[in-house]
Amino acid sequence: MINLDELIAEHGVVGAQVAVLHNGEIVDMAAGVLNNVTGEKVTSDSIFQIGSITKVWTATLIQQLVNEGLLDLDRPVRDVLPEFRLADEQAARIITPRHLLTHTGGFDGDLWHDTGSGDNKIEKYVELMADARQVVAPGELYTYCNSGFVVLGRIVEVLRGKPFNTVLRERLIEPLGLRTAATSHAEYAAQTCATGHLGKESKPAEKLMTEADAPAGSVLAMNARDLVAFARMHLDTDEFDAMREAQAPIPNFGLGGKQGLGWVVQRYANGQTGVSHNGTTLGFEALLRVVPSAGVAIAVLTNGGQSLPLVRAVFQKVLGDLAGVTPSAFPVPPLAPVPIDVEKVVGVYRSAGLEAHVTEGDGGRVKLRFVALDHVFKALVDDEEREFTGFRDDALIAVEKEDGYHAVFVLCGRDEQDRVKYLHWGRAAVRV
C-alpha cells in the first residue's frame, strides 16, 4: 500500500495524485495542496496539467486518421499541409507524419509562439514555423520536438475540419466519459485546478504556456483517474497497437527505451514490454506507465517539489506488486570515471530554447552551465554550473544528483575538427 501523505512529506512535493488500473478497475488517491500559498487540499477531483503526455492523445487522433484511410504516415506532411514551411526547404518537402510522431524531423522543437486562444491559433503557429532551423537531417537522429506535434495537431484539424480541441473532445474525451478533462485554459475555471510550483523554493508559477502548443502538451489537464481511463482504452482495443511498436532509437541516457508512435516503448528485465510518457510544464510533472500484458496502468501527477523520488517509489511498489516489473535503475557515476577528451567536448551548444556552456573542470571533469534563451526555459532551468564526469565513451554524467537522479548527456557526431558536434539531453544541441 502507498502512503502518499508520507511520500509527499519525505520528498517535499507540493501536491500529488496517483491512479492505478488493475483488473479493469481504477483506484486513486490524492495528497498535499493545490497551492502552497492558499493551502487548499488536493482531492481526487482536482485537475493537473499532464504536459507532454498529451502527445500520446495527439498520436491517438493521428492513428484514428490512419485507421480510417485518411492519412498515410509515410507521405510528406505537405500532402495535407501544402503551406508547411521550415528554414530548410529540402527538409520541409520530405518530412512525414512518422518523422513527427517519432521526434526524428530534426528541426527546432521548442518554439513557444503565442498566437492567442482562437480557433486559428494552431494554424497561425504552423505559419510561424517557416524560420525553424534544421538541426539534423530528417530521420537522422531522435531530438525531442514539441513543434512537430503542433504540426500533427494541425493535420488533425485539416482532415477533420474542426479545431484541435473540438476533435479531442469529440473523438476521445466524450466517448470515454472523462469528466475532468480541460482542453483550454478557459476551461480550468470550471474545475478545481492545481497551480504549478517552480524552483527549489516551490514558488507558484505566475503564468501558463502558450495555448498554440496544445497538441504538444501546454494545455490538456485532468485528474489522474481520467488519464488512466485513457490508458485503459489503449488496452481494451487493438486499434492502437501500432503505436506500441518501436520505431526509432533514443540516445542511450542509461534508462533504455525506444520511440514508438507517440509512446516510448520500454523492455523490462522480466521480458515484458511497457509503454510510457512523461510531461513537464511550468511547475507540473506528470508520468504515465502502462504494462499491457499485465493490464496495469499507473499515472502520477504532481505540481512542484522533488517529484521524481516520490514517483520512483510509487512506480517500484505498484509495478512490482501488480506487474512483476522492476523499473530500470537510474544511472550513477562509475567508480572509475571514463576519461573525457576534454578538448573535444568543451564549447557552446545551442538548441531552440537553451545553450549549454561546457568548460574544463578539475581532475579530467567538465563543468556545464545552461543559459536559457526564452521565458519558458528561464522558468524551468537555473544557470548554476554543475560538474560532469565520464559515464561512457559517448556520454557524461552529473557528479551530483538533482531531483533524485544524475543527469546523463550523450555526445553525438563529430565536426570537421573532430570535436563533439551535438550535446544531447533529449534535445540535440549543436555546437556553435
Coordinates of C-alpha atoms in Angstrom, one line a residue:
M1 CA 0.0 0.0 0.0
I2 CA 1.2 3.5 -0.8
N3 CA 1.1 6.2 1.8
L4 CA 1.1 9.3 -0.4
D5 CA 1.0 11.7 2.5
E6 CA 4.2 10.3 3.9
L7 CA 5.9 10.3 0.5
I8 CA 4.9 14.0 -0.1
A9 CA 6.3 14.9 3.3
E10 CA 9.5 12.9 2.7
H11 CA 10.3 14.3 -0.7
G12 CA 9.0 17.9 -0.3
V13 CA 6.3 17.6 -3.0
V14 CA 3.6 20.2 -3.1
G15 CA 0.7 18.0 -4.1
A16 CA 0.1 14.8 -5.9
Q17 CA -2.5 12.4 -7.3
V18 CA -2.0 8.7 -8.1
A19 CA -4.4 6.5 -10.1
V20 CA -3.9 2.8 -10.8
L21 CA -5.6 0.5 -13.3
H22 CA -5.6 -3.2 -12.5
N23 CA -8.1 -6.0 -13.5
G24 CA -10.1 -3.3 -15.3
E25 CA -10.7 -1.3 -12.2
I26 CA -9.2 2.1 -11.3
V27 CA -8.3 3.2 -7.8
D28 CA -6.9 6.6 -7.0
M29 CA -5.6 8.8 -4.1
A30 CA -4.6 12.4 -3.5
A31 CA -2.4 14.3 -1.0
G32 CA -0.8 17.7 -0.5
V33 CA -2.0 21.1 -1.6
L34 CA -3.1 22.7 -4.8
N35 CA -1.3 25.9 -4.0
N36 CA 1.2 26.3 -1.1
V37 CA 0.1 29.9 -0.6
T38 CA -3.7 29.2 -0.2
G39 CA -3.2 25.7 1.3
E40 CA -6.2 24.3 -0.4
K41 CA -6.0 20.5 -0.3
V42 CA -5.7 18.3 -3.4
T43 CA -8.6 15.9 -3.9
S44 CA -9.2 13.1 -6.4
D45 CA -11.3 15.5 -8.4
S46 CA -8.6 18.2 -8.7
I47 CA -7.1 18.7 -12.2
F48 CA -3.4 18.9 -13.0
Q49 CA -1.7 19.7 -16.4
I50 CA -0.5 16.4 -18.0
G51 CA 2.1 18.2 -20.2
S52 CA 3.7 16.1 -22.9
I53 CA 1.6 13.0 -22.1
T54 CA -0.8 15.0 -24.4
K55 CA 1.4 13.8 -27.3
V56 CA 0.0 10.3 -26.8
W57 CA -3.5 11.8 -27.2
T58 CA -2.5 13.7 -30.4
A59 CA -0.8 10.5 -31.7
T60 CA -4.1 8.6 -31.0
L61 CA -6.1 11.1 -33.0
I62 CA -3.5 10.6 -35.8
Q63 CA -3.8 6.8 -35.6
Q64 CA -7.6 7.1 -35.9
L65 CA -7.0 9.0 -39.2
V66 CA -4.6 6.3 -40.4
N67 CA -7.1 3.5 -39.4
E68 CA -9.8 5.3 -41.5
G69 CA -7.5 5.5 -44.5
L70 CA -7.4 9.4 -44.3
L71 CA -3.7 9.7 -43.7
D72 CA -0.5 7.9 -44.8
L73 CA 2.3 8.3 -42.2
D74 CA 4.9 7.9 -44.9
R75 CA 3.8 10.5 -47.3
P76 CA 5.1 14.1 -47.0
V77 CA 3.3 16.4 -44.5
R78 CA 2.8 18.7 -47.4
D79 CA 0.3 16.3 -48.9
V80 CA -2.1 17.5 -46.2
L81 CA -0.4 20.9 -45.3
P82 CA 0.9 22.4 -48.6
E83 CA 1.8 25.6 -46.6
F84 CA 4.2 23.7 -44.2
R85 CA 7.5 25.6 -44.3
L86 CA 10.8 25.4 -42.4
A87 CA 14.1 27.3 -42.9
D88 CA 15.4 24.2 -44.8
E89 CA 13.1 23.8 -47.8
Q90 CA 14.5 20.4 -48.7
A91 CA 13.7 19.1 -45.2
A92 CA 10.2 20.6 -45.3
R93 CA 9.5 18.8 -48.6
I94 CA 10.3 15.3 -47.3
I95 CA 9.3 15.3 -43.6
T96 CA 6.4 12.9 -43.0
P97 CA 4.0 12.4 -40.1
R98 CA 6.1 9.4 -39.0
H99 CA 9.1 11.7 -38.5
L100 CA 6.9 14.0 -36.4
L101 CA 5.5 11.1 -34.3
T102 CA 9.0 9.7 -33.6
H103 CA 10.8 13.0 -33.0
T104 CA 13.0 12.4 -36.0
G105 CA 12.0 15.5 -38.1
G106 CA 15.3 17.1 -36.9
F107 CA 14.1 20.8 -36.7
D108 CA 13.9 23.1 -33.7
G109 CA 11.4 21.8 -31.3
D110 CA 10.9 24.3 -28.6
L111 CA 9.2 27.3 -30.2
W112 CA 6.7 29.0 -27.9
H113 CA 4.8 31.1 -30.5
D114 CA 1.9 32.8 -28.7
T115 CA -0.8 33.1 -31.3
G116 CA -3.7 33.7 -28.9
S117 CA -6.5 31.3 -27.9
G118 CA -8.8 31.5 -31.0
D119 CA -9.7 28.6 -33.2
N120 CA -6.9 29.5 -35.7
K121 CA -4.1 29.5 -33.1
I122 CA -2.5 26.3 -34.3
E123 CA -2.8 27.3 -38.0
K124 CA -1.0 30.6 -37.1
Y125 CA 1.7 28.8 -35.1
V126 CA 2.5 26.5 -38.1
E127 CA 2.8 29.6 -40.3
L128 CA 5.4 31.0 -37.9
M129 CA 7.5 27.8 -38.2
A130 CA 8.9 29.0 -41.5
D131 CA 12.0 30.2 -39.7
A132 CA 12.5 27.0 -37.7
R133 CA 16.1 25.8 -38.4
Q134 CA 17.1 22.3 -39.2
V135 CA 19.4 20.9 -36.6
V136 CA 19.9 17.4 -38.1
A137 CA 18.6 15.8 -41.4
P138 CA 15.1 14.3 -41.2
G139 CA 15.4 10.7 -40.0
E140 CA 19.0 11.0 -38.8
L141 CA 18.6 11.4 -35.1
Y142 CA 16.0 11.5 -32.4
T143 CA 15.7 15.0 -31.0
Y144 CA 12.6 15.8 -28.9
C145 CA 10.3 18.1 -30.9
N146 CA 7.3 19.9 -29.4
S147 CA 6.7 21.9 -32.6
G148 CA 6.4 18.7 -34.6
F149 CA 3.4 17.7 -32.6
V150 CA 1.8 21.1 -33.2
V151 CA 2.1 20.3 -36.9
L152 CA 0.4 16.9 -36.2
G153 CA -2.4 18.8 -34.4
R154 CA -2.8 21.0 -37.5
I155 CA -3.1 17.8 -39.6
V156 CA -5.9 16.7 -37.3
E157 CA -7.7 20.0 -37.8
V158 CA -7.4 20.0 -41.6
L159 CA -8.5 16.4 -42.0
R160 CA -11.4 16.6 -39.5
G161 CA -12.4 20.2 -40.5
K162 CA -12.6 21.3 -36.8
P163 CA -10.3 22.9 -34.2
F164 CA -8.0 20.5 -32.5
N165 CA -9.6 20.8 -29.0
T166 CA -13.0 20.1 -30.5
V167 CA -11.7 17.0 -32.2
L168 CA -10.0 16.0 -28.9
R169 CA -13.3 16.3 -27.1
E170 CA -15.5 14.6 -29.7
R171 CA -13.1 11.7 -30.5
L172 CA -11.6 10.9 -27.1
I173 CA -12.9 12.8 -24.1
E174 CA -16.6 12.4 -24.6
P175 CA -16.6 8.8 -25.8
L176 CA -14.5 7.8 -22.8
G177 CA -16.8 9.8 -20.4
L178 CA -14.0 11.7 -18.9
R179 CA -15.5 14.3 -16.5
T180 CA -12.5 16.4 -15.7
A181 CA -10.5 16.9 -18.9
A182 CA -9.9 20.6 -19.8
T183 CA -8.8 21.4 -23.3
S184 CA -8.3 25.2 -22.9
H185 CA -7.0 27.4 -20.2
A186 CA -10.5 29.0 -20.0
E187 CA -11.9 25.6 -19.1
Y188 CA -9.7 25.4 -16.0
A189 CA -12.1 27.9 -14.2
A190 CA -14.9 25.3 -14.1
Q191 CA -12.7 22.8 -12.2
T192 CA -10.6 22.8 -9.1
C193 CA -7.2 23.3 -10.7
A194 CA -3.8 22.8 -9.2
T195 CA -1.2 25.5 -9.5
G196 CA 2.3 24.6 -10.8
H197 CA 5.2 25.4 -8.5
L198 CA 8.7 26.3 -9.7
G199 CA 12.3 26.2 -8.4
K200 CA 13.9 24.9 -5.2
E201 CA 11.6 27.2 -3.2
S202 CA 8.5 25.8 -4.9
K203 CA 7.0 29.2 -5.8
P204 CA 3.6 29.3 -7.5
A205 CA 4.1 29.8 -11.3
E206 CA 2.9 33.2 -12.4
K207 CA 1.9 32.3 -16.0
L208 CA 0.7 29.4 -18.3
M209 CA 2.3 28.3 -21.5
T210 CA 1.0 29.3 -24.9
E211 CA -2.2 27.6 -26.0
A212 CA -0.9 27.3 -29.5
D213 CA 1.4 24.5 -28.3
A214 CA -1.7 22.5 -27.1
P215 CA -1.2 19.4 -29.3
A216 CA 2.3 19.0 -27.8
G217 CA 1.2 19.5 -24.2
S218 CA 0.8 23.1 -23.0
V219 CA -2.9 22.9 -22.1
L220 CA -4.6 19.5 -21.5
A221 CA -5.4 19.0 -17.8
M222 CA -7.4 16.4 -15.9
N223 CA -7.3 14.2 -12.8
A224 CA -5.2 11.0 -12.6
R225 CA -8.3 8.8 -12.9
D226 CA -9.3 10.2 -16.3
L227 CA -5.7 9.9 -17.5
V228 CA -5.6 6.2 -16.6
A229 CA -9.1 5.7 -18.2
F230 CA -7.5 7.0 -21.4
A231 CA -4.7 4.4 -21.0
R232 CA -7.4 1.7 -20.4
M233 CA -8.8 2.4 -23.8
H234 CA -5.4 1.6 -25.3
L235 CA -5.6 -1.8 -23.6
D236 CA -9.2 -2.6 -24.4
T237 CA -8.8 -2.4 -28.2
D238 CA -6.3 -3.4 -30.9
E239 CA -7.0 -0.2 -32.9
F240 CA -3.9 1.5 -31.5
D241 CA -1.4 -1.5 -31.2
A242 CA 0.7 0.0 -34.0
M243 CA 1.5 2.9 -31.7
R244 CA 3.3 0.5 -29.3
E245 CA 5.8 -0.7 -31.9
A246 CA 9.4 0.6 -31.6
Q247 CA 10.2 2.9 -34.5
A248 CA 13.4 4.8 -33.7
P249 CA 16.3 4.5 -31.2
I250 CA 16.6 7.1 -28.5
P251 CA 20.1 8.1 -27.4
N252 CA 21.3 6.0 -24.5
F253 CA 20.7 8.1 -21.4
G254 CA 21.1 5.0 -19.2
L255 CA 17.4 4.2 -19.0
G256 CA 16.7 2.2 -22.2
G257 CA 13.7 2.7 -24.3
K258 CA 12.8 3.3 -27.9
Q259 CA 10.4 5.7 -29.5
G260 CA 7.1 4.4 -30.8
L261 CA 4.3 6.4 -32.4
G262 CA 3.7 8.8 -29.5
W263 CA 4.5 6.3 -26.8
V264 CA 8.0 5.5 -25.5
V265 CA 8.5 1.7 -25.6
Q266 CA 10.3 0.0 -22.8
R267 CA 11.6 -3.6 -22.4
Y268 CA 11.7 -4.6 -18.7
A269 CA 14.1 -7.0 -17.2
N270 CA 11.5 -9.7 -16.9
G271 CA 10.9 -9.6 -20.7
Q272 CA 7.6 -7.6 -20.5
T273 CA 7.1 -4.6 -22.7
G274 CA 5.8 -1.3 -21.3
V275 CA 4.8 2.0 -22.8
S276 CA 5.1 5.3 -21.2
H277 CA 5.3 9.1 -21.4
N278 CA 6.2 11.9 -19.1
G279 CA 5.0 15.5 -19.1
T280 CA 6.6 18.7 -17.8
T281 CA 5.0 22.2 -17.9
L282 CA 5.6 25.3 -15.7
G283 CA 5.6 23.7 -12.3
F284 CA 3.9 20.4 -13.2
E285 CA 5.3 16.9 -13.6
A286 CA 3.1 14.1 -15.0
L287 CA 4.1 10.5 -15.6
L288 CA 2.2 7.6 -17.1
R289 CA 3.3 3.9 -17.2
V290 CA 1.4 1.1 -18.9
V291 CA 2.2 -2.6 -18.9
P292 CA -0.2 -4.1 -21.5
S293 CA 0.5 -7.8 -20.8
A294 CA -0.4 -7.3 -17.1
G295 CA -3.3 -4.9 -17.8
V296 CA -1.7 -2.4 -15.5
A297 CA -1.5 1.4 -15.9
I298 CA -0.4 4.0 -13.4
A299 CA -0.4 7.8 -13.5
V300 CA 1.3 10.1 -11.1
L301 CA 0.5 13.9 -11.3
T302 CA 2.5 16.4 -9.2
N303 CA 2.6 20.2 -9.0
G304 CA 6.0 21.1 -7.6
G305 CA 8.9 20.0 -5.4
Q306 CA 11.3 17.0 -5.7
S307 CA 8.8 14.8 -7.6
L308 CA 10.9 12.1 -9.2
P309 CA 12.0 10.3 -6.0
L310 CA 8.3 10.2 -5.0
V311 CA 7.3 8.9 -8.4
R312 CA 10.0 6.3 -8.4
A313 CA 8.8 5.0 -5.0
V314 CA 5.3 4.7 -6.3
F315 CA 6.3 3.0 -9.5
Q316 CA 8.5 0.5 -7.8
K317 CA 5.8 -0.5 -5.4
V318 CA 2.8 -0.6 -7.9
L319 CA 4.6 -2.0 -10.9
G320 CA 6.5 -4.6 -8.8
D321 CA 3.3 -5.8 -7.0
L322 CA 0.9 -5.8 -9.9
A323 CA 3.1 -6.4 -13.0
G324 CA 6.2 -8.1 -11.6
V325 CA 8.2 -5.3 -13.2
T326 CA 11.2 -3.6 -11.7
P327 CA 11.8 -0.1 -13.3
S328 CA 15.3 0.4 -14.6
A329 CA 17.8 1.8 -12.0
F330 CA 18.8 5.4 -12.5
P331 CA 22.4 5.6 -13.8
V332 CA 25.1 6.6 -11.3
P333 CA 28.7 7.8 -11.9
P334 CA 31.1 4.9 -12.4
L335 CA 33.6 4.2 -9.6
A336 CA 36.4 4.6 -12.1
P337 CA 35.3 7.5 -14.4
V338 CA 35.6 7.1 -18.1
P339 CA 38.3 9.5 -19.4
I340 CA 36.9 12.6 -21.1
D341 CA 38.6 14.0 -24.2
V342 CA 38.1 17.5 -22.7
E343 CA 39.3 19.5 -25.7
K344 CA 36.8 17.7 -28.0
V345 CA 33.9 18.3 -25.6
V346 CA 34.3 21.9 -24.3
G347 CA 32.3 24.6 -26.2
V348 CA 28.9 26.1 -26.5
Y349 CA 26.0 24.0 -27.8
R350 CA 22.6 25.6 -28.8
S351 CA 19.1 24.2 -29.1
A352 CA 16.0 26.3 -29.7
G353 CA 15.5 27.3 -26.1
L354 CA 18.8 26.6 -24.3
E355 CA 22.5 27.0 -24.7
A356 CA 24.8 24.6 -22.8
H357 CA 28.2 26.1 -22.0
V358 CA 30.8 23.4 -21.3
T359 CA 34.2 24.3 -19.8
E360 CA 37.1 22.4 -18.4
G361 CA 36.9 21.3 -14.8
D362 CA 39.3 19.8 -12.3
G363 CA 40.7 16.2 -12.5
G364 CA 39.6 15.4 -16.0
R365 CA 36.0 16.6 -15.4
V366 CA 34.0 19.2 -17.2
K367 CA 31.6 21.9 -16.0
L368 CA 28.3 22.6 -17.6
R369 CA 26.0 25.6 -17.3
F370 CA 22.7 26.2 -19.0
V371 CA 21.8 29.6 -20.4
A372 CA 18.0 30.0 -21.1
L373 CA 17.1 31.7 -24.4
D374 CA 13.4 32.1 -23.8
H375 CA 10.9 32.7 -21.0
V376 CA 9.9 29.0 -20.7
F377 CA 13.4 27.7 -20.1
K378 CA 14.2 30.7 -17.8
A379 CA 11.4 29.3 -15.6
L380 CA 12.4 25.7 -15.9
V381 CA 16.2 25.7 -15.6
D382 CA 18.7 27.7 -13.4
D383 CA 22.2 28.9 -14.5
E384 CA 24.2 27.1 -11.8
E385 CA 27.4 25.4 -13.0
R386 CA 27.5 21.7 -12.4
E387 CA 30.3 19.1 -12.6
F388 CA 30.1 16.2 -15.0
T389 CA 32.4 13.2 -15.3
G390 CA 32.8 10.4 -17.9
F391 CA 30.0 7.9 -18.0
R392 CA 30.8 6.1 -21.3
D393 CA 33.0 7.0 -24.2
D394 CA 30.0 8.8 -25.7
A395 CA 28.3 10.2 -22.5
L396 CA 28.8 12.5 -19.5
I397 CA 27.0 12.1 -16.1
A398 CA 26.4 14.7 -13.4
V399 CA 28.6 14.2 -10.3
E400 CA 25.7 15.4 -8.0
K401 CA 22.1 14.4 -8.0
E402 CA 19.3 16.8 -8.9
D403 CA 15.7 15.9 -8.3
G404 CA 16.8 12.5 -7.3
Y405 CA 19.0 11.4 -10.2
H406 CA 22.3 12.0 -12.0
A407 CA 21.6 13.6 -15.4
V408 CA 23.3 12.0 -18.4
F409 CA 24.3 13.9 -21.6
V410 CA 25.2 12.0 -24.7
L411 CA 27.9 13.1 -27.1
C412 CA 26.8 12.7 -30.7
G413 CA 28.6 13.1 -34.0
R414 CA 31.9 15.0 -34.8
D415 CA 32.5 18.2 -36.7
E416 CA 35.2 19.0 -39.2
Q417 CA 37.8 19.4 -36.4
D418 CA 36.8 16.0 -34.8
R419 CA 35.1 17.8 -31.9
V420 CA 31.8 16.7 -30.4
K421 CA 29.1 18.1 -32.7
Y422 CA 25.9 17.6 -30.7
L423 CA 25.3 17.6 -26.9
H424 CA 22.1 15.6 -26.4
W425 CA 19.9 15.7 -23.3
G426 CA 16.7 14.7 -25.2
R427 CA 17.2 17.7 -27.5
A428 CA 20.2 17.6 -29.8
A429 CA 22.1 20.9 -29.2
V430 CA 24.6 21.7 -32.0
R431 CA 28.0 23.2 -31.4
V432 CA 28.1 26.9 -32.3

